[in-house]
Amino acid sequence: MVYSVNDVAGAGMAKRLREYFNCRPLSSSPISFNDIKPIEIFSCSDYDTLLLGFNEDTIYFDFLSSITKSKSIIVLSKHSSQSGLPSLTTHPTGNPWGRNDFGGRPWELSLSNPIFMWLFLKNIKKFSDILPRFEISYEVTHHGPTSIRVPLSFVEIGSTESEWKNEIVQDIMARGIMKTIEDMTNINDKPCIATVGFGGPHYAPIFTKRAFEYSECYGHMIPNYVIRELSDMEIKKVVELALSYTPYVDRIVIEKIRSDAKRIITEVARSRGIEVVKI
């Protein structure tokens, strides 16, 4: 688990997790990150977990690519939005186009973690009666880091300082993360249908709804605002990337995109024997 020490939401979640995971401070990190050094280092006896705080902003955590043997990486972070909507979200990372406005590299996606994100949403949903104002949802694939090849997920508190600093919210997120890691250690078979989504808006309400109703666990989700900027050749490239970096993908769900993009996505899916659902 990693966070920025300058992120009040991420650092707040980390503080709670240190208590829940029986963590003790270390003087040095057992993992090298070249010139980058963690500011805070904790070894957690529960579930063999490291908790590392860095000075850098989380969208620039590509140095985590030096981690190769972990089962997963969880990034604890704040979320900002113009709407200021209180939210608890999770998402994979990547730049599914030729831009890298917020870290990472263009045309690069990190390895997603569909089962973790699905379980996390389900676990956080259990607290919705305590936080009725909060939207609980996926966000689509966006921002860096993009070079990580260990399954990576962001978990975020949004969307203003009031929510970021809220200790009740931080505690609920920490409990949701802890329960999800516990669940992951007890899974033998796939508990959900690994799915890639295309279309829809940034907060992916349809994909989130389907995750709960149809047990679709989403990896990469490419929104309509990206797809409408791409040529036919670029759409095919993005489909290949999204499928390659979503483990065990069995299904594609297509929502509200132009017909030629829908055709290209369907052709690539069929060539791989992947089911396509159009909504």
mmCIF file of N, CA, C and O in Angstrom, residues 163-231:
data_model
loop_
_atom_site.group_PDB
_atom_site.id
_atom_site.type_symbol
_atom_site.label_atom_id
_atom_site.label_comp_id
_atom_site.label_asym_id
_atom_site.label_seq_id
_atom_site.Cartn_x
_atom_site.Cartn_y
_atom_site.Cartn_z
ATOM 1 N N GLU A 163 -13.954 16.401 2.832
ATOM 2 C CA GLU A 163 -14.028 14.933 2.804
ATOM 3 C C GLU A 163 -12.660 14.304 3.026
ATOM 4 O O GLU A 163 -12.539 13.283 3.725
ATOM 5 N N TRP A 164 -11.615 14.872 2.436
ATOM 6 C CA TRP A 164 -10.271 14.308 2.556
ATOM 7 C C TRP A 164 -9.837 14.204 4.018
ATOM 8 O O TRP A 164 -9.205 13.240 4.428
ATOM 9 N N LYS A 165 -10.200 15.220 4.830
ATOM 10 C CA LYS A 165 -9.756 15.300 6.217
ATOM 11 C C LYS A 165 -10.702 14.605 7.192
ATOM 12 O O LYS A 165 -10.403 14.512 8.378
ATOM 13 N N ASN A 166 -11.822 14.129 6.698
ATOM 14 C CA ASN A 166 -12.840 13.535 7.553
ATOM 15 C C ASN A 166 -12.340 12.187 8.096
ATOM 16 O O ASN A 166 -12.162 11.219 7.346
ATOM 17 N N GLU A 167 -12.129 12.105 9.392
ATOM 18 C CA GLU A 167 -11.550 10.898 9.988
ATOM 19 C C GLU A 167 -12.503 9.709 9.934
ATOM 20 O O GLU A 167 -12.057 8.554 9.868
ATOM 21 N N ILE A 168 -13.800 9.968 9.941
ATOM 22 C CA ILE A 168 -14.766 8.876 9.812
ATOM 23 C C ILE A 168 -14.659 8.251 8.429
ATOM 24 O O ILE A 168 -14.654 7.025 8.274
ATOM 25 N N VAL A 169 -14.539 9.094 7.413
ATOM 26 C CA VAL A 169 -14.410 8.611 6.039
ATOM 27 C C VAL A 169 -13.090 7.853 5.868
ATOM 28 O O VAL A 169 -13.047 6.776 5.263
ATOM 29 N N GLN A 170 -12.020 8.411 6.394
ATOM 30 C CA GLN A 170 -10.720 7.734 6.321
ATOM 31 C C GLN A 170 -10.796 6.351 6.972
ATOM 32 O O GLN A 170 -10.254 5.375 6.442
ATOM 33 N N ASP A 171 -11.477 6.278 8.114
ATOM 34 C CA ASP A 171 -11.597 5.014 8.834
ATOM 35 C C ASP A 171 -12.403 3.996 8.039
ATOM 36 O O ASP A 171 -12.030 2.817 7.957
ATOM 37 N N ILE A 172 -13.487 4.439 7.420
ATOM 38 C CA ILE A 172 -14.321 3.535 6.613
ATOM 39 C C ILE A 172 -13.531 3.018 5.416
ATOM 40 O O ILE A 172 -13.593 1.822 5.083
ATOM 41 N N MET A 173 -12.779 3.899 4.777
ATOM 42 C CA MET A 173 -11.964 3.453 3.642
ATOM 43 C C MET A 173 -10.922 2.428 4.097
ATOM 44 O O MET A 173 -10.701 1.409 3.436
ATOM 45 N N ALA A 174 -10.289 2.685 5.237
ATOM 46 C CA ALA A 174 -9.285 1.749 5.751
ATOM 47 C C ALA A 174 -9.913 0.393 6.061
ATOM 48 O O ALA A 174 -9.344 -0.663 5.755
ATOM 49 N N ARG A 175 -11.089 0.401 6.656
ATOM 50 C CA ARG A 175 -11.777 -0.852 6.962
ATOM 51 C C ARG A 175 -12.160 -1.598 5.685
ATOM 52 O O ARG A 175 -12.057 -2.832 5.610
ATOM 53 N N GLY A 176 -12.594 -0.829 4.667
ATOM 54 C CA GLY A 176 -12.940 -1.449 3.380
ATOM 55 C C GLY A 176 -11.734 -2.074 2.710
ATOM 56 O O GLY A 176 -11.814 -3.177 2.155
ATOM 57 N N ILE A 177 -10.601 -1.396 2.761
ATOM 58 C CA ILE A 177 -9.360 -1.930 2.188
ATOM 59 C C ILE A 177 -8.937 -3.191 2.932
ATOM 60 O O ILE A 177 -8.589 -4.213 2.322
ATOM 61 N N MET A 178 -8.968 -3.133 4.261
ATOM 62 C CA MET A 178 -8.563 -4.278 5.076
ATOM 63 C C MET A 178 -9.430 -5.506 4.775
ATOM 64 O O MET A 178 -8.924 -6.613 4.581
ATOM 65 N N LYS A 179 -10.744 -5.297 4.714
ATOM 66 C CA LYS A 179 -11.652 -6.406 4.432
ATOM 67 C C LYS A 179 -11.418 -6.960 3.021
ATOM 68 O O LYS A 179 -11.474 -8.183 2.805
ATOM 69 N N THR A 180 -11.131 -6.085 2.083
ATOM 70 C CA THR A 180 -10.900 -6.534 0.709
ATOM 71 C C THR A 180 -9.633 -7.359 0.603
ATOM 72 O O THR A 180 -9.599 -8.392 -0.078
ATOM 73 N N ILE A 181 -8.569 -6.928 1.264
ATOM 74 C CA ILE A 181 -7.335 -7.714 1.260
ATOM 75 C C ILE A 181 -7.581 -9.076 1.912
ATOM 76 O O ILE A 181 -7.115 -10.108 1.422
ATOM 77 N N GLU A 182 -8.331 -9.082 2.988
ATOM 78 C CA GLU A 182 -8.686 -10.350 3.637
ATOM 79 C C GLU A 182 -9.460 -11.248 2.683
ATOM 80 O O GLU A 182 -9.184 -12.442 2.562
ATOM 81 N N ASP A 183 -10.432 -10.662 1.975
ATOM 82 C CA ASP A 183 -11.225 -11.436 1.009
ATOM 83 C C ASP A 183 -10.338 -12.004 -0.103
ATOM 84 O O ASP A 183 -10.527 -13.151 -0.543
ATOM 85 N N MET A 184 -9.385 -11.199 -0.564
ATOM 86 C CA MET A 184 -8.513 -11.630 -1.659
ATOM 87 C C MET A 184 -7.685 -12.847 -1.263
ATOM 88 O O MET A 184 -7.389 -13.705 -2.097
ATOM 89 N N THR A 185 -7.317 -12.943 0.003
ATOM 90 C CA THR A 185 -6.495 -14.072 0.441
ATOM 91 C C THR A 185 -7.298 -15.367 0.519
ATOM 92 O O THR A 185 -6.715 -16.449 0.569
ATOM 93 N N ASN A 186 -8.629 -15.251 0.537
ATOM 94 C CA ASN A 186 -9.486 -16.434 0.694
ATOM 95 C C ASN A 186 -10.171 -16.861 -0.598
ATOM 96 O O ASN A 186 -11.020 -17.743 -0.587
ATOM 97 N N ILE A 187 -9.808 -16.241 -1.721
ATOM 98 C CA ILE A 187 -10.445 -16.559 -2.998
ATOM 99 C C ILE A 187 -9.679 -17.680 -3.698
ATOM 100 O O ILE A 187 -8.458 -17.597 -3.878
ATOM 101 N N ASN A 188 -10.391 -18.702 -4.110
ATOM 102 C CA ASN A 188 -9.788 -19.784 -4.890
ATOM 103 C C ASN A 188 -10.165 -19.697 -6.356
ATOM 104 O O ASN A 188 -9.326 -19.829 -7.239
ATOM 105 N N ASP A 189 -11.441 -19.474 -6.639
ATOM 106 C CA ASP A 189 -11.915 -19.335 -8.003
ATOM 107 C C ASP A 189 -12.276 -17.881 -8.270
ATOM 108 O O ASP A 189 -12.427 -17.077 -7.346
ATOM 109 N N LYS A 190 -12.461 -17.555 -9.548
ATOM 110 C CA LYS A 190 -12.868 -16.202 -9.906
ATOM 111 C C LYS A 190 -14.294 -15.951 -9.403
ATOM 112 O O LYS A 190 -15.219 -16.656 -9.808
ATOM 113 N N PRO A 191 -14.493 -14.943 -8.548
ATOM 114 C CA PRO A 191 -15.823 -14.692 -7.999
ATOM 115 C C PRO A 191 -16.690 -13.795 -8.863
ATOM 116 O O PRO A 191 -17.841 -13.520 -8.518
ATOM 117 N N CYS A 192 -16.129 -13.339 -9.985
ATOM 118 C CA CYS A 192 -16.846 -12.376 -10.816
ATOM 119 C C CYS A 192 -16.359 -12.498 -12.255
ATOM 120 O O CYS A 192 -15.389 -13.200 -12.544
ATOM 121 N N ILE A 193 -17.040 -11.812 -13.162
ATOM 122 C CA ILE A 193 -16.715 -11.867 -14.594
ATOM 123 C C ILE A 193 -15.797 -10.692 -14.926
ATOM 124 O O ILE A 193 -16.225 -9.528 -14.916
ATOM 125 N N ALA A 194 -14.534 -10.974 -15.204
ATOM 126 C CA ALA A 194 -13.589 -9.906 -15.537
ATOM 127 C C ALA A 194 -14.030 -9.225 -16.830
ATOM 128 O O ALA A 194 -14.189 -9.883 -17.864
ATOM 129 N N THR A 195 -14.202 -7.912 -16.765
ATOM 130 C CA THR A 195 -14.865 -7.171 -17.838
ATOM 131 C C THR A 195 -14.095 -5.903 -18.170
ATOM 132 O O THR A 195 -13.548 -5.241 -17.280
ATOM 133 N N VAL A 196 -14.093 -5.558 -19.448
ATOM 134 C CA VAL A 196 -13.568 -4.277 -19.910
ATOM 135 C C VAL A 196 -14.747 -3.447 -20.411
ATOM 136 O O VAL A 196 -15.615 -3.959 -21.118
ATOM 137 N N GLY A 197 -14.785 -2.184 -20.031
ATOM 138 C CA GLY A 197 -15.884 -1.311 -20.430
ATOM 139 C C GLY A 197 -15.448 -0.257 -21.430
ATOM 140 O O GLY A 197 -14.343 0.280 -21.329
ATOM 141 N N PHE A 198 -16.328 0.024 -22.384
ATOM 142 C CA PHE A 198 -16.092 1.094 -23.355
ATOM 143 C C PHE A 198 -17.317 1.992 -23.403
ATOM 144 O O PHE A 198 -18.449 1.511 -23.539
ATOM 145 N N GLY A 199 -17.082 3.313 -23.287
ATOM 146 C CA GLY A 199 -18.169 4.272 -23.375
ATOM 147 C C GLY A 199 -18.579 4.821 -22.031
ATOM 148 O O GLY A 199 -18.004 4.482 -20.987
ATOM 149 N N GLY A 200 -19.612 5.672 -22.062
ATOM 150 C CA GLY A 200 -20.123 6.264 -20.842
ATOM 151 C C GLY A 200 -19.243 7.386 -20.318
ATOM 152 O O GLY A 200 -18.195 7.704 -20.887
ATOM 153 N N PRO A 201 -19.635 8.014 -19.202
ATOM 154 C CA PRO A 201 -18.910 9.145 -18.631
ATOM 155 C C PRO A 201 -17.822 8.731 -17.653
ATOM 156 O O PRO A 201 -17.585 7.537 -17.427
ATOM 157 N N HIS A 202 -17.202 9.727 -17.027
ATOM 158 C CA HIS A 202 -16.027 9.507 -16.197
ATOM 159 C C HIS A 202 -16.303 8.645 -14.968
ATOM 160 O O HIS A 202 -15.476 7.818 -14.585
ATOM 161 N N TYR A 203 -17.452 8.842 -14.318
ATOM 162 C CA TYR A 203 -17.735 8.103 -13.085
ATOM 163 C C TYR A 203 -18.379 6.742 -13.326
ATOM 164 O O TYR A 203 -18.722 6.048 -12.378
ATOM 165 N N ALA A 204 -18.543 6.372 -14.573
ATOM 166 C CA ALA A 204 -18.951 5.010 -14.946
ATOM 167 C C ALA A 204 -20.156 4.488 -14.161
ATOM 168 O O ALA A 204 -20.082 3.407 -13.570
ATOM 169 N N PRO A 205 -21.279 5.207 -14.137
ATOM 170 C CA PRO A 205 -22.423 4.741 -13.334
ATOM 171 C C PRO A 205 -23.010 3.428 -13.824
ATOM 172 O O PRO A 205 -23.442 2.600 -13.013
ATOM 173 N N ILE A 206 -23.029 3.209 -15.145
ATOM 174 C CA ILE A 206 -23.597 1.963 -15.674
ATOM 175 C C ILE A 206 -22.693 0.785 -15.335
ATOM 176 O O ILE A 206 -23.153 -0.286 -14.924
ATOM 177 N N PHE A 207 -21.384 0.965 -15.484
ATOM 178 C CA PHE A 207 -20.458 -0.116 -15.148
ATOM 179 C C PHE A 207 -20.520 -0.433 -13.657
ATOM 180 O O PHE A 207 -20.454 -1.599 -13.253
ATOM 181 N N THR A 208 -20.649 0.603 -12.828
ATOM 182 C CA THR A 208 -20.764 0.389 -11.388
ATOM 183 C C THR A 208 -22.040 -0.387 -11.058
ATOM 184 O O THR A 208 -22.026 -1.343 -10.269
ATOM 185 N N LYS A 209 -23.137 0.016 -11.677
ATOM 186 C CA LYS A 209 -24.424 -0.651 -11.451
ATOM 187 C C LYS A 209 -24.364 -2.119 -11.864
ATOM 188 O O LYS A 209 -24.823 -3.017 -11.149
ATOM 189 N N ARG A 210 -23.765 -2.357 -13.031
ATOM 190 C CA ARG A 210 -23.659 -3.728 -13.523
ATOM 191 C C ARG A 210 -22.721 -4.560 -12.643
ATOM 192 O O ARG A 210 -22.912 -5.768 -12.491
ATOM 193 N N ALA A 211 -21.709 -3.941 -12.073
ATOM 194 C CA ALA A 211 -20.797 -4.668 -11.180
ATOM 195 C C ALA A 211 -21.565 -5.263 -10.008
ATOM 196 O O ALA A 211 -21.327 -6.413 -9.610
ATOM 197 N N PHE A 212 -22.500 -4.498 -9.470
ATOM 198 C CA PHE A 212 -23.297 -4.986 -8.343
ATOM 199 C C PHE A 212 -24.375 -5.977 -8.795
ATOM 200 O O PHE A 212 -24.629 -6.970 -8.112
ATOM 201 N N GLU A 213 -24.989 -5.722 -9.938
ATOM 202 C CA GLU A 213 -26.133 -6.535 -10.360
ATOM 203 C C GLU A 213 -25.743 -7.815 -11.084
ATOM 204 O O GLU A 213 -26.431 -8.835 -10.987
ATOM 205 N N TYR A 214 -24.637 -7.769 -11.854
ATOM 206 C CA TYR A 214 -24.268 -8.907 -12.699
ATOM 207 C C TYR A 214 -22.912 -9.510 -12.333
ATOM 208 O O TYR A 214 -22.393 -10.350 -13.071
ATOM 209 N N SER A 215 -22.340 -9.076 -11.227
ATOM 210 C CA SER A 215 -21.016 -9.573 -10.801
ATOM 211 C C SER A 215 -19.972 -9.414 -11.902
ATOM 212 O O SER A 215 -19.139 -10.298 -12.122
ATOM 213 N N GLU A 216 -20.034 -8.293 -12.602
ATOM 214 C CA GLU A 216 -18.981 -7.949 -13.562
ATOM 215 C C GLU A 216 -17.920 -7.149 -12.822
ATOM 216 O O GLU A 216 -18.204 -6.087 -12.268
ATOM 217 N N CYS A 217 -16.706 -7.668 -12.779
ATOM 218 C CA CYS A 217 -15.621 -6.920 -12.144
ATOM 219 C C CYS A 217 -14.789 -6.271 -13.249
ATOM 220 O O CYS A 217 -14.203 -6.949 -14.083
ATOM 221 N N TYR A 218 -14.792 -4.959 -13.241
ATOM 222 C CA TYR A 218 -14.183 -4.206 -14.333
ATOM 223 C C TYR A 218 -12.699 -3.981 -14.099
ATOM 224 O O TYR A 218 -12.253 -3.698 -12.986
ATOM 225 N N GLY A 219 -11.961 -4.152 -15.183
ATOM 226 C CA GLY A 219 -10.567 -3.753 -15.212
ATOM 227 C C GLY A 219 -10.511 -2.375 -15.834
ATOM 228 O O GLY A 219 -10.971 -1.393 -15.260
ATOM 229 N N HIS A 220 -9.992 -2.293 -17.038
ATOM 230 C CA HIS A 220 -9.921 -0.990 -17.698
ATOM 231 C C HIS A 220 -11.281 -0.582 -18.249
ATOM 232 O O HIS A 220 -12.051 -1.410 -18.740
ATOM 233 N N MET A 221 -11.556 0.716 -18.134
ATOM 234 C CA MET A 221 -12.787 1.321 -18.645
ATOM 235 C C MET A 221 -12.398 2.559 -19.429
ATOM 236 O O MET A 221 -11.767 3.476 -18.886
ATOM 237 N N ILE A 222 -12.745 2.549 -20.708
ATOM 238 C CA ILE A 222 -12.360 3.638 -21.612
ATOM 239 C C ILE A 222 -13.602 4.480 -21.903
ATOM 240 O O ILE A 222 -14.544 4.007 -22.545
ATOM 241 N N PRO A 223 -13.643 5.734 -21.450
ATOM 242 C CA PRO A 223 -14.866 6.527 -21.541
ATOM 243 C C PRO A 223 -15.100 7.098 -22.936
ATOM 244 O O PRO A 223 -14.190 7.150 -23.776
ATOM 245 N N ASN A 224 -16.305 7.584 -23.128
ATOM 246 C CA ASN A 224 -16.674 8.142 -24.427
ATOM 247 C C ASN A 224 -15.862 9.393 -24.767
ATOM 248 O O ASN A 224 -15.553 9.639 -25.931
ATOM 249 N N TYR A 225 -15.498 10.188 -23.761
ATOM 250 C CA TYR A 225 -14.745 11.413 -24.066
ATOM 251 C C TYR A 225 -13.361 11.104 -24.632
ATOM 252 O O TYR A 225 -12.754 11.945 -25.299
ATOM 253 N N VAL A 226 -12.833 9.912 -24.371
ATOM 254 C CA VAL A 226 -11.592 9.476 -25.009
ATOM 255 C C VAL A 226 -11.879 8.882 -26.381
ATOM 256 O O VAL A 226 -11.229 9.242 -27.377
ATOM 257 N N ILE A 227 -12.857 8.006 -26.466
ATOM 258 C CA ILE A 227 -13.148 7.291 -27.716
ATOM 259 C C ILE A 227 -13.473 8.250 -28.848
ATOM 260 O O ILE A 227 -13.044 8.047 -29.991
ATOM 261 N N ARG A 228 -14.211 9.320 -28.567
ATOM 262 C CA ARG A 228 -14.592 10.231 -29.648
ATOM 263 C C ARG A 228 -13.411 11.025 -30.210
ATOM 264 O O ARG A 228 -13.517 11.644 -31.260
ATOM 265 N N GLU A 229 -12.264 10.992 -29.505
ATOM 266 C CA GLU A 229 -11.065 11.682 -29.990
ATOM 267 C C GLU A 229 -10.162 10.774 -30.830
ATOM 268 O O GLU A 229 -9.174 11.245 -31.388
ATOM 269 N N LEU A 230 -10.508 9.489 -30.942
ATOM 270 C CA LEU A 230 -9.602 8.525 -31.555
ATOM 271 C C LEU A 230 -10.005 8.165 -32.981
ATOM 272 O O LEU A 230 -11.189 8.089 -33.309
ATOM 273 N N SER A 231 -9.003 7.897 -33.811
ATOM 274 C CA SER A 231 -9.240 7.361 -35.149
ATOM 275 C C SER A 231 -9.571 5.877 -35.032
ATOM 276 O O SER A 231 -9.406 5.264 -33.977
#
